[in-house]
PDB file of C-alpha atoms in Angstrom:
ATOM      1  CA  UNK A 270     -49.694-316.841  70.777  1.00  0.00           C
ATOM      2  CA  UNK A 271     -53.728-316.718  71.296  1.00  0.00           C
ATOM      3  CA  UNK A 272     -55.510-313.635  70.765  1.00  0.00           C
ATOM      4  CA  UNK A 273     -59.072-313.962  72.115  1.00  0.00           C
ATOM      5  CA  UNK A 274     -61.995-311.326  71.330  1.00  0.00           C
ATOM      6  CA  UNK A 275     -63.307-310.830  74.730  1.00  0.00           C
ATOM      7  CA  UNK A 276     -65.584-307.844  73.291  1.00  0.00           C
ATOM      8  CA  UNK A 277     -67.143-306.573  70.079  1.00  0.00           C
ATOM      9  CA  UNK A 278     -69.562-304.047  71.432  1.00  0.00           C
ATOM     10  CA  UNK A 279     -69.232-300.297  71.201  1.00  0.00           C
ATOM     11  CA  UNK A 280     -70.031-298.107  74.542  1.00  0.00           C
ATOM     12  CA  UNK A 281     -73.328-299.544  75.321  1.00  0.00           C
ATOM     13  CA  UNK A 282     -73.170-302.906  74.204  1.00  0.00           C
ATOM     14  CA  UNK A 283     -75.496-305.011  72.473  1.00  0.00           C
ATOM     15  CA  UNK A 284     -78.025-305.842  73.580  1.00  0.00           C
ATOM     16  CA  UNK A 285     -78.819-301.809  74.441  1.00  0.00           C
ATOM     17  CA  UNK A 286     -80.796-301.409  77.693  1.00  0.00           C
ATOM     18  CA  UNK A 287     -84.244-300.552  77.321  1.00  0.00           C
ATOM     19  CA  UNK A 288     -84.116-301.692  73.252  1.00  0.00           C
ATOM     20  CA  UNK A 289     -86.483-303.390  71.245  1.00  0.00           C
ATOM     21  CA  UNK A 290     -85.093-303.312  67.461  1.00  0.00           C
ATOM     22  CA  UNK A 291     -84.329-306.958  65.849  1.00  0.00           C
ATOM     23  CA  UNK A 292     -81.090-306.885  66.690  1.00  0.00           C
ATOM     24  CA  UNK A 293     -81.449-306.884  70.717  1.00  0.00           C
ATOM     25  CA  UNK A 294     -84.592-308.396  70.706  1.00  0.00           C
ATOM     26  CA  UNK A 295     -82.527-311.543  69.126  1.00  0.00           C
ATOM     27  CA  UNK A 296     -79.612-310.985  71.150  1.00  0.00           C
ATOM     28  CA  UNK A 297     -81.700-311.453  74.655  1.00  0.00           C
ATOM     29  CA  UNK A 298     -83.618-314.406  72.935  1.00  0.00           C
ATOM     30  CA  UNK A 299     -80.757-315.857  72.619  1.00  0.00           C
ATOM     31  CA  UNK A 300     -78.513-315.010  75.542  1.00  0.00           C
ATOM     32  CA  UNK A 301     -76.230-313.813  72.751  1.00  0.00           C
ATOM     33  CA  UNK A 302     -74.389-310.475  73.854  1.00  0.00           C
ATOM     34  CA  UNK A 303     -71.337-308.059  72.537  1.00  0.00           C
ATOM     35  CA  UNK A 304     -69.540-306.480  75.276  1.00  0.00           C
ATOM     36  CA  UNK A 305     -67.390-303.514  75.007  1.00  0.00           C
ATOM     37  CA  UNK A 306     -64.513-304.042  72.834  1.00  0.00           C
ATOM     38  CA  UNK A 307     -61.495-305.248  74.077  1.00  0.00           C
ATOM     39  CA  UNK A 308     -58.430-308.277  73.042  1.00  0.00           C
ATOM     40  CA  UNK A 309     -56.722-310.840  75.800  1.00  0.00           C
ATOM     41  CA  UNK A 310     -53.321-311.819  74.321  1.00  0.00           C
ATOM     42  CA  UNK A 311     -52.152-315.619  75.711  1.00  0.00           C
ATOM     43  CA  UNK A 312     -48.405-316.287  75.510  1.00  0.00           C
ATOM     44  CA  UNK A 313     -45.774-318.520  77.417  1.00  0.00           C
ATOM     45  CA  UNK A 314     -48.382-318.127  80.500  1.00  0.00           C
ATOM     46  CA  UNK A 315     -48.650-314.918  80.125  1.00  0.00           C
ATOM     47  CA  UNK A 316     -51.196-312.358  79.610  1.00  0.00           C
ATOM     48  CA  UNK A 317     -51.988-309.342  78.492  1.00  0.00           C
ATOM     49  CA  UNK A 318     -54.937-306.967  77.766  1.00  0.00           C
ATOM     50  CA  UNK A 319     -55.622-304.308  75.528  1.00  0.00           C
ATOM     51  CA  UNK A 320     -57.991-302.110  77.248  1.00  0.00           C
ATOM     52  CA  UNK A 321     -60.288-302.537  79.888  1.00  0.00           C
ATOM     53  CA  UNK A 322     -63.758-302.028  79.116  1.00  0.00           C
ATOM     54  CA  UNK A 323     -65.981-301.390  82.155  1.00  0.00           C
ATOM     55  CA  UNK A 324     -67.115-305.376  81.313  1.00  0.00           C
ATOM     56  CA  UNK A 325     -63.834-306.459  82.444  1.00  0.00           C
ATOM     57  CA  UNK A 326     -64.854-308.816  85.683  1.00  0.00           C
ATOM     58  CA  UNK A 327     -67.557-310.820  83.121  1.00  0.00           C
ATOM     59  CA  UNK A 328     -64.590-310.471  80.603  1.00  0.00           C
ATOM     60  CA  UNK A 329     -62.239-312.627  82.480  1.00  0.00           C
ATOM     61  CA  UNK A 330     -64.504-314.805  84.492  1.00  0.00           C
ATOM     62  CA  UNK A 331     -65.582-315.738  80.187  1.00  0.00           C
ATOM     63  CA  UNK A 332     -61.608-316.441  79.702  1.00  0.00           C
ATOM     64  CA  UNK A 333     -61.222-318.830  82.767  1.00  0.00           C
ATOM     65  CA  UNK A 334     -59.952-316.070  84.982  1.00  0.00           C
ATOM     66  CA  UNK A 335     -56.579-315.472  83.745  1.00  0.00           C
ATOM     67  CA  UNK A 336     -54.228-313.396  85.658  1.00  0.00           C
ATOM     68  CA  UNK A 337     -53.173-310.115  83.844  1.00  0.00           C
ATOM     69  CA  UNK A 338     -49.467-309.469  83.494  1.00  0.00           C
ATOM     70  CA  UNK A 339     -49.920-306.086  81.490  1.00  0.00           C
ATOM     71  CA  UNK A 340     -52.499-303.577  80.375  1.00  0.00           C
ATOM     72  CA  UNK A 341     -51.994-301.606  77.202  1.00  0.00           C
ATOM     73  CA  UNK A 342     -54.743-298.135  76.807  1.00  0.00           C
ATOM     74  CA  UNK A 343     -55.352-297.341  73.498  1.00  0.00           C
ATOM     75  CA  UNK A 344     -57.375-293.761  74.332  1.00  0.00           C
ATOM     76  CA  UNK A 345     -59.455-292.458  77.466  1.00  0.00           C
ATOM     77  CA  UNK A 346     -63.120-293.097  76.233  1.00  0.00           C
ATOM     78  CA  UNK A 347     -65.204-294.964  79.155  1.00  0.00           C
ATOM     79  CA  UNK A 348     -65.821-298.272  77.049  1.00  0.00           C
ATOM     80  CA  UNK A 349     -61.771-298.806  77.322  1.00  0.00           C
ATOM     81  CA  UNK A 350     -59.906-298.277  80.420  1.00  0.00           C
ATOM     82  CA  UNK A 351     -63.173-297.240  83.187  1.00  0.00           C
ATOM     83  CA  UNK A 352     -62.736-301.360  84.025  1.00  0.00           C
ATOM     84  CA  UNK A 353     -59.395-301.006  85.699  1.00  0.00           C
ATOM     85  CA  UNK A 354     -60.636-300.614  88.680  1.00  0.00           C
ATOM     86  CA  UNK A 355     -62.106-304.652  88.683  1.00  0.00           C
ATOM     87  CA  UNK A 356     -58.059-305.270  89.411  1.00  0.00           C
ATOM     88  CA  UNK A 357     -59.014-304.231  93.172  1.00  0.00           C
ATOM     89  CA  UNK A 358     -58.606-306.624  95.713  1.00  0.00           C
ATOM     90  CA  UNK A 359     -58.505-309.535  92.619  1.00  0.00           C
ATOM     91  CA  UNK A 360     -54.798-309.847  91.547  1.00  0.00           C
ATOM     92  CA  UNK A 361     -51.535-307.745  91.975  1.00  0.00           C
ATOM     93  CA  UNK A 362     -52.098-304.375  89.988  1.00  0.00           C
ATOM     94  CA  UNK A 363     -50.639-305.099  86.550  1.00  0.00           C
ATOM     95  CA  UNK A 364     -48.454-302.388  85.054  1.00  0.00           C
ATOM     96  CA  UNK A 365     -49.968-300.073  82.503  1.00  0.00           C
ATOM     97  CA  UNK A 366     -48.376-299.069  79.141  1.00  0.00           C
ATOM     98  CA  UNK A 367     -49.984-296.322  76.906  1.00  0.00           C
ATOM     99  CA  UNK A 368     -48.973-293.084  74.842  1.00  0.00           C
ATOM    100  CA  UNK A 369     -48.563-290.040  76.895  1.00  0.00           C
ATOM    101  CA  UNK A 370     -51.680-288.097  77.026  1.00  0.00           C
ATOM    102  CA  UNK A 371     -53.524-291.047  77.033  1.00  0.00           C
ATOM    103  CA  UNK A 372     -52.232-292.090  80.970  1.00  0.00           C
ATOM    104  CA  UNK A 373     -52.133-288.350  81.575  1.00  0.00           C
ATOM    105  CA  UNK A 374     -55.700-288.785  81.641  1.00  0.00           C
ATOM    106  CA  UNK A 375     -56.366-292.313  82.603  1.00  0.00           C
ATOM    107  CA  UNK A 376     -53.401-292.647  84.946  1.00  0.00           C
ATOM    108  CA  UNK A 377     -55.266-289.234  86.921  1.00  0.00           C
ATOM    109  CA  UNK A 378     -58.482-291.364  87.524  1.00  0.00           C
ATOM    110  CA  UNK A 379     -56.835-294.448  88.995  1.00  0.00           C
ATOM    111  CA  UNK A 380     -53.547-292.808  90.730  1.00  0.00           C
ATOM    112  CA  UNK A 381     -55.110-294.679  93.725  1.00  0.00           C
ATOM    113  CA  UNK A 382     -54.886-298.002  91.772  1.00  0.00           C
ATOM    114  CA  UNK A 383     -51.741-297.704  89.906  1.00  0.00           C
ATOM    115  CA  UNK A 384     -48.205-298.891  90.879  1.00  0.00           C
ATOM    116  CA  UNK A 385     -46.754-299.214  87.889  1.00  0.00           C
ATOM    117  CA  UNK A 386     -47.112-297.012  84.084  1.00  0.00           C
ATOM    118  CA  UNK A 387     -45.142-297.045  81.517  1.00  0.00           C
ATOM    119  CA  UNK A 388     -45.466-293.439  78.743  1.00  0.00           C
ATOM    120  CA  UNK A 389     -44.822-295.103  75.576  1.00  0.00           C
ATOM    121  CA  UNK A 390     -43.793-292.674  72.497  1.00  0.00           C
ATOM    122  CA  UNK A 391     -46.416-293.550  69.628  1.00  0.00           C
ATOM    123  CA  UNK A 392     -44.752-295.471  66.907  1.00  0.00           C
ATOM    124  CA  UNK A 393     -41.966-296.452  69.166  1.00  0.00           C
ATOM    125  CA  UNK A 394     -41.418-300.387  69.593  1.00  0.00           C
ATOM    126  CA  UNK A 395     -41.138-301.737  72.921  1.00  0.00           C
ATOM    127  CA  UNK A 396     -41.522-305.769  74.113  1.00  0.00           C
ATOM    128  CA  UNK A 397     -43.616-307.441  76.682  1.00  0.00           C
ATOM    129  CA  UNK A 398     -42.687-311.025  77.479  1.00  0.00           C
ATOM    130  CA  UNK A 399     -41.918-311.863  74.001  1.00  0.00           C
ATOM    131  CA  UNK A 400     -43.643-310.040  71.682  1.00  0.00           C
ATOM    132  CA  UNK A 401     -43.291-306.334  69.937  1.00  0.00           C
ATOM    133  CA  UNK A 402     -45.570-303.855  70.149  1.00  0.00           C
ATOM    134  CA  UNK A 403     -46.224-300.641  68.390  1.00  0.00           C
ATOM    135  CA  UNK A 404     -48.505-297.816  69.626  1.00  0.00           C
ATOM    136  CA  UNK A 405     -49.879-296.128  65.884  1.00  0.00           C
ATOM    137  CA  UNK A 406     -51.798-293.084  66.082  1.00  0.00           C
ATOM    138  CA  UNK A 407     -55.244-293.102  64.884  1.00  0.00           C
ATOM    139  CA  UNK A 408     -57.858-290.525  64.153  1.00  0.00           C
ATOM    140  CA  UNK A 409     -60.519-290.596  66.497  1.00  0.00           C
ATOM    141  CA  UNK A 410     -60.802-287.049  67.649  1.00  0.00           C
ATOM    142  CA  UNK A 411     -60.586-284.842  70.005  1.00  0.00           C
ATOM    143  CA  UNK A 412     -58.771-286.861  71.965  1.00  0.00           C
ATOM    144  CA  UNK A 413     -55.315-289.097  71.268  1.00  0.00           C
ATOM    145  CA  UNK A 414     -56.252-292.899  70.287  1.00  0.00           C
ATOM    146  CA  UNK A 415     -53.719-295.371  69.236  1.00  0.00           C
ATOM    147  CA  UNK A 416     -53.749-298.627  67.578  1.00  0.00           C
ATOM    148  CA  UNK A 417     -51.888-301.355  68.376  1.00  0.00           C
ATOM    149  CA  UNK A 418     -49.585-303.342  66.155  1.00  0.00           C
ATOM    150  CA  UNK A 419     -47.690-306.119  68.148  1.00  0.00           C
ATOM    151  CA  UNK A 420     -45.768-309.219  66.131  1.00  0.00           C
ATOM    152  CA  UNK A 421     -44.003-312.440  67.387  1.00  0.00           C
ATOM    153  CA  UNK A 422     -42.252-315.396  65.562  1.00  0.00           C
ATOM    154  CA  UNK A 423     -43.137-313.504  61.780  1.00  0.00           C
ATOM    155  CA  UNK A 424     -46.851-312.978  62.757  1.00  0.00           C
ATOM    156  CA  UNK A 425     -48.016-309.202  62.778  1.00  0.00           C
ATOM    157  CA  UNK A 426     -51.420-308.169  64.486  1.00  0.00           C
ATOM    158  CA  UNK A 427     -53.495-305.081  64.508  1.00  0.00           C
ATOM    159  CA  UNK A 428     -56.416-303.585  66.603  1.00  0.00           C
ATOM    160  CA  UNK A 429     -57.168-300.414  66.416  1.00  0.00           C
ATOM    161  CA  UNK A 430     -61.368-300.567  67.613  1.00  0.00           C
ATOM    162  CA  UNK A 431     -61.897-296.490  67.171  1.00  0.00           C
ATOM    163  CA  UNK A 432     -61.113-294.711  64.158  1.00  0.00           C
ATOM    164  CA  UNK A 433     -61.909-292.921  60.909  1.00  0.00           C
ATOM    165  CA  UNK A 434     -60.907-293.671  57.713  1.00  0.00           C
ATOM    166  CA  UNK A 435     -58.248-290.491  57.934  1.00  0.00           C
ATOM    167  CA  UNK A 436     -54.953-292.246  59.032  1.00  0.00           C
ATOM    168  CA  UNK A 437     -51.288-291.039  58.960  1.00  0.00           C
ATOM    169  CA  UNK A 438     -49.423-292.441  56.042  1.00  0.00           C
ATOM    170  CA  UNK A 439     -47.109-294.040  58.989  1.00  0.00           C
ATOM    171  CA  UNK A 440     -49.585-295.702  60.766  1.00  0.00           C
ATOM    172  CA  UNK A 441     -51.203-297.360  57.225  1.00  0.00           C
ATOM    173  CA  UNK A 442     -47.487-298.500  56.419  1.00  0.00           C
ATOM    174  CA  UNK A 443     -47.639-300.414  60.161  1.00  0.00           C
ATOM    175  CA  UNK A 444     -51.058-302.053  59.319  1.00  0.00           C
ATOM    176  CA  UNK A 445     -50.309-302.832  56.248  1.00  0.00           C
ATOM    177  CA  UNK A 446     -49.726-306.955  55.331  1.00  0.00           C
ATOM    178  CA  UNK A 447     -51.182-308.086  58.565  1.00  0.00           C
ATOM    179  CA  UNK A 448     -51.855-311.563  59.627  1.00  0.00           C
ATOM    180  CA  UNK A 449     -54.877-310.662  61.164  1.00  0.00           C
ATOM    181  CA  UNK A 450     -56.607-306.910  61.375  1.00  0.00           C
ATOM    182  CA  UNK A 451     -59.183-305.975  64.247  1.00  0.00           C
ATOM    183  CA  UNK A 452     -60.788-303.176  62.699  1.00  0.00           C
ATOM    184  CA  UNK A 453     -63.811-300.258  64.095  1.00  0.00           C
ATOM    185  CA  UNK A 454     -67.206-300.888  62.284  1.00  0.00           C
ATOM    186  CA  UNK A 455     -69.466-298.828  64.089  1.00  0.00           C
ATOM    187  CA  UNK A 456     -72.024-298.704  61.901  1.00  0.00           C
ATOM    188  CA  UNK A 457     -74.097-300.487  59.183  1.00  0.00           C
ATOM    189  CA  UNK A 458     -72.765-299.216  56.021  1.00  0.00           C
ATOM    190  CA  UNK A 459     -76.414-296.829  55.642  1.00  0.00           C
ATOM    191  CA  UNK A 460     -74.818-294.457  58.108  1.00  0.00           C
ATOM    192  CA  UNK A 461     -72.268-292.308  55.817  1.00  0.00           C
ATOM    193  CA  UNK A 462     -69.071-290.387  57.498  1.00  0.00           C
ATOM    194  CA  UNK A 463     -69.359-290.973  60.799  1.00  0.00           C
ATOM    195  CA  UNK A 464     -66.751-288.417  62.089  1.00  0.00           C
ATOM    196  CA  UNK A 465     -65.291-290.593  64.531  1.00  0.00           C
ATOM    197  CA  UNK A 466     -66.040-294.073  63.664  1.00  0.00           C
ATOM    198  CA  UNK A 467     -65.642-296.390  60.423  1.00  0.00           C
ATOM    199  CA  UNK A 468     -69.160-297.976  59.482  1.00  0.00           C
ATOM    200  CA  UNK A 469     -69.221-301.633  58.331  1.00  0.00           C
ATOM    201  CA  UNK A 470     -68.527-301.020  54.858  1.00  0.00           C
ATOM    202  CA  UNK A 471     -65.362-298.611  55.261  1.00  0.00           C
ATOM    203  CA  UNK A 472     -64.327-300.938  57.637  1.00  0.00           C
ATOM    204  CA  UNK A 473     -64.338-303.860  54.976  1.00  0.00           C
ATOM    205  CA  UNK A 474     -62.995-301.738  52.287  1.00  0.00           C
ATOM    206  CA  UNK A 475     -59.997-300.465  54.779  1.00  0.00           C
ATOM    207  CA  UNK A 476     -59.359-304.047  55.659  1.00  0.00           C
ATOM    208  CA  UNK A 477     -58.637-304.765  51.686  1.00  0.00           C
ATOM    209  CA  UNK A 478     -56.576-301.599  51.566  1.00  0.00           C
ATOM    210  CA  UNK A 479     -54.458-302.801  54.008  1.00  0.00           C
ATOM    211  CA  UNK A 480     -54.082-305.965  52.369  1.00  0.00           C
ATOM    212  CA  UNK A 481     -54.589-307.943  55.554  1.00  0.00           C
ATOM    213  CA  UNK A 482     -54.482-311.609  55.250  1.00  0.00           C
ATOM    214  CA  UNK A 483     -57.499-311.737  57.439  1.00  0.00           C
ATOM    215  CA  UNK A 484     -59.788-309.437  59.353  1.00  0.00           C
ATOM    216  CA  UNK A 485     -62.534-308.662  61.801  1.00  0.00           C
ATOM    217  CA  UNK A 486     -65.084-306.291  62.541  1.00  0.00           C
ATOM    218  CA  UNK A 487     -65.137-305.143  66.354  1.00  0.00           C
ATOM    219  CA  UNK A 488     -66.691-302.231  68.433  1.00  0.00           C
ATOM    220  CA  UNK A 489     -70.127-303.015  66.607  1.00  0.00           C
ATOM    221  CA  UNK A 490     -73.330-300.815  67.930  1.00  0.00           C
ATOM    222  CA  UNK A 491     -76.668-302.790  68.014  1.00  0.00           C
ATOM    223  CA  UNK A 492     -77.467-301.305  64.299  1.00  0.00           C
ATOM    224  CA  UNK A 493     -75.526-304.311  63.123  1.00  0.00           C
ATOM    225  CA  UNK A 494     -77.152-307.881  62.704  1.00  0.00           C
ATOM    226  CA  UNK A 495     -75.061-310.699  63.439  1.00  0.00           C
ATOM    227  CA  UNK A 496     -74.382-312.628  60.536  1.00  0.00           C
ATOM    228  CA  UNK A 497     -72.415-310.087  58.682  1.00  0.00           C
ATOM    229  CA  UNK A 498     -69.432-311.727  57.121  1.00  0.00           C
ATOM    230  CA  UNK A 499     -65.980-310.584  58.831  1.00  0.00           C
ATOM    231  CA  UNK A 500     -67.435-309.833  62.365  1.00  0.00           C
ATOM    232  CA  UNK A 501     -65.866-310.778  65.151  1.00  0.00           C
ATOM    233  CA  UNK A 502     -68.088-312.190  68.057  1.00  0.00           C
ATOM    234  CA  UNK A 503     -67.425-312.236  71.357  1.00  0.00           C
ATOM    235  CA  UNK A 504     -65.274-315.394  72.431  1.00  0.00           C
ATOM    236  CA  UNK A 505     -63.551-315.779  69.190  1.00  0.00           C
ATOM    237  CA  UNK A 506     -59.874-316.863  69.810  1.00  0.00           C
ATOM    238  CA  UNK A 507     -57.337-317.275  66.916  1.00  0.00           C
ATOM    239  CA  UNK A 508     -53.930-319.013  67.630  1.00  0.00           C
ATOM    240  CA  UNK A 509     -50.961-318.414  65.941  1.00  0.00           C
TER     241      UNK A 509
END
């Protein structure tokens, strides 16, 4: 299995039109960007994506143009599932799987796109070509977000790119021991209780809780410099 980071930008990206702070100023110097957050998942010739960040077509033309055998939503935010619509005209549809409010909502905006959806009960198991996956709730209100755990072979992987530091007791027991964690860091740790979001420090300090083996930083705003340790960057792959 191959897990590559094809995102690690929150909903604007870095760097943030019309910026000037060190940050983007480096990151156009440098042709260095973070895109929305989202993961590609590479197994047996198969593939599938969590979200689908309104990046998407730049997204997969980076990954060698893979075709997408599944889509999994995590929540209906903009930054992760307005992208869908890049499927047009590009590959068959692929079939979408997320908890039920969540396609309630997405599902409305592309009922012209979709031929196939798939309401999965959070914390219920279900497999796609090979390998387990768990919908967790997470607290990113007002609106339903999920995580998502998935496993294969003895490995166990979690994303879960918007959330607080408020989870349900089940949903820490399901990230808990991980082989690798993709974890929200919004923020540089100077911005305190952020009511949605988990700034770089709570992210770290989470990540420790959790007692993952190993971890990375994702949906980063352009606050963030880019040599923290623990970030992801955009391109990263990790093979297990």
């Amino acid at each position: 299995m191959k897990i590559t980071l094809l995102g690690t930008g929150d909903a604007v990206g870095t760097p943030h039109i019309g910026c000037n702070c060190r940050q983007c100023t480096y990151a156009r110097d440098t042709g260095i960007e973070r895109l929305r957050t989202s993961i590609l998942i590479n197994i047996d010739n198969h593939s599938i994506l969590i979200d689908t960040t309104p990046d998407l077509r730049r997204q997969l033309l980076n990954a060698g143009s893979p075709n997408i055998d599944a889509v999994i939503w995590t929540h209906g935010h903009y930054d992760h599932f307005m992208g869908f619509g890049e499927f047009y005209r590009v590959q068959k549809v692929p079939p979408v799987f997320a908890a039920p409010p969540v396609m309630d909502y997405c599902g409305a905006i592309f009922h012209f796109l979709i031929r196939e959806k798939h309401e999965i009960p959070i914390n219920k198991p279900f497999n796609l070509h090979g390998i387990e996956f768990t919908l967790v709730e997470v607290t990113h209100p007002p609106i339903c977000t999920c995580g998502v755990v998935f496993s294969t072979g003895g490995v166990r992987i979690g994303y879960t790119s918007d959330t607080n530091e408020h989870l349900p007791e089940r949903t820490r027991e399901l990230l808990t021991g991980l082989d690798l964690l993709l974890i929200d860091g919004l923020f540089p740790s100077s911005f305190k209780k952020v009511e949605k979001h988990l700034n770089y420090e709570e992210a770290v300090i989470m990540a420790e809780e959790l007692k993952a083996v190993d971890f990375r930083i994702v949906h980063m705003s352009h606050y963030l410099p880019f040599n923290l340790a623990h970030q992801g960057y955009d391109g990263e792959q990790f093979i297990f």
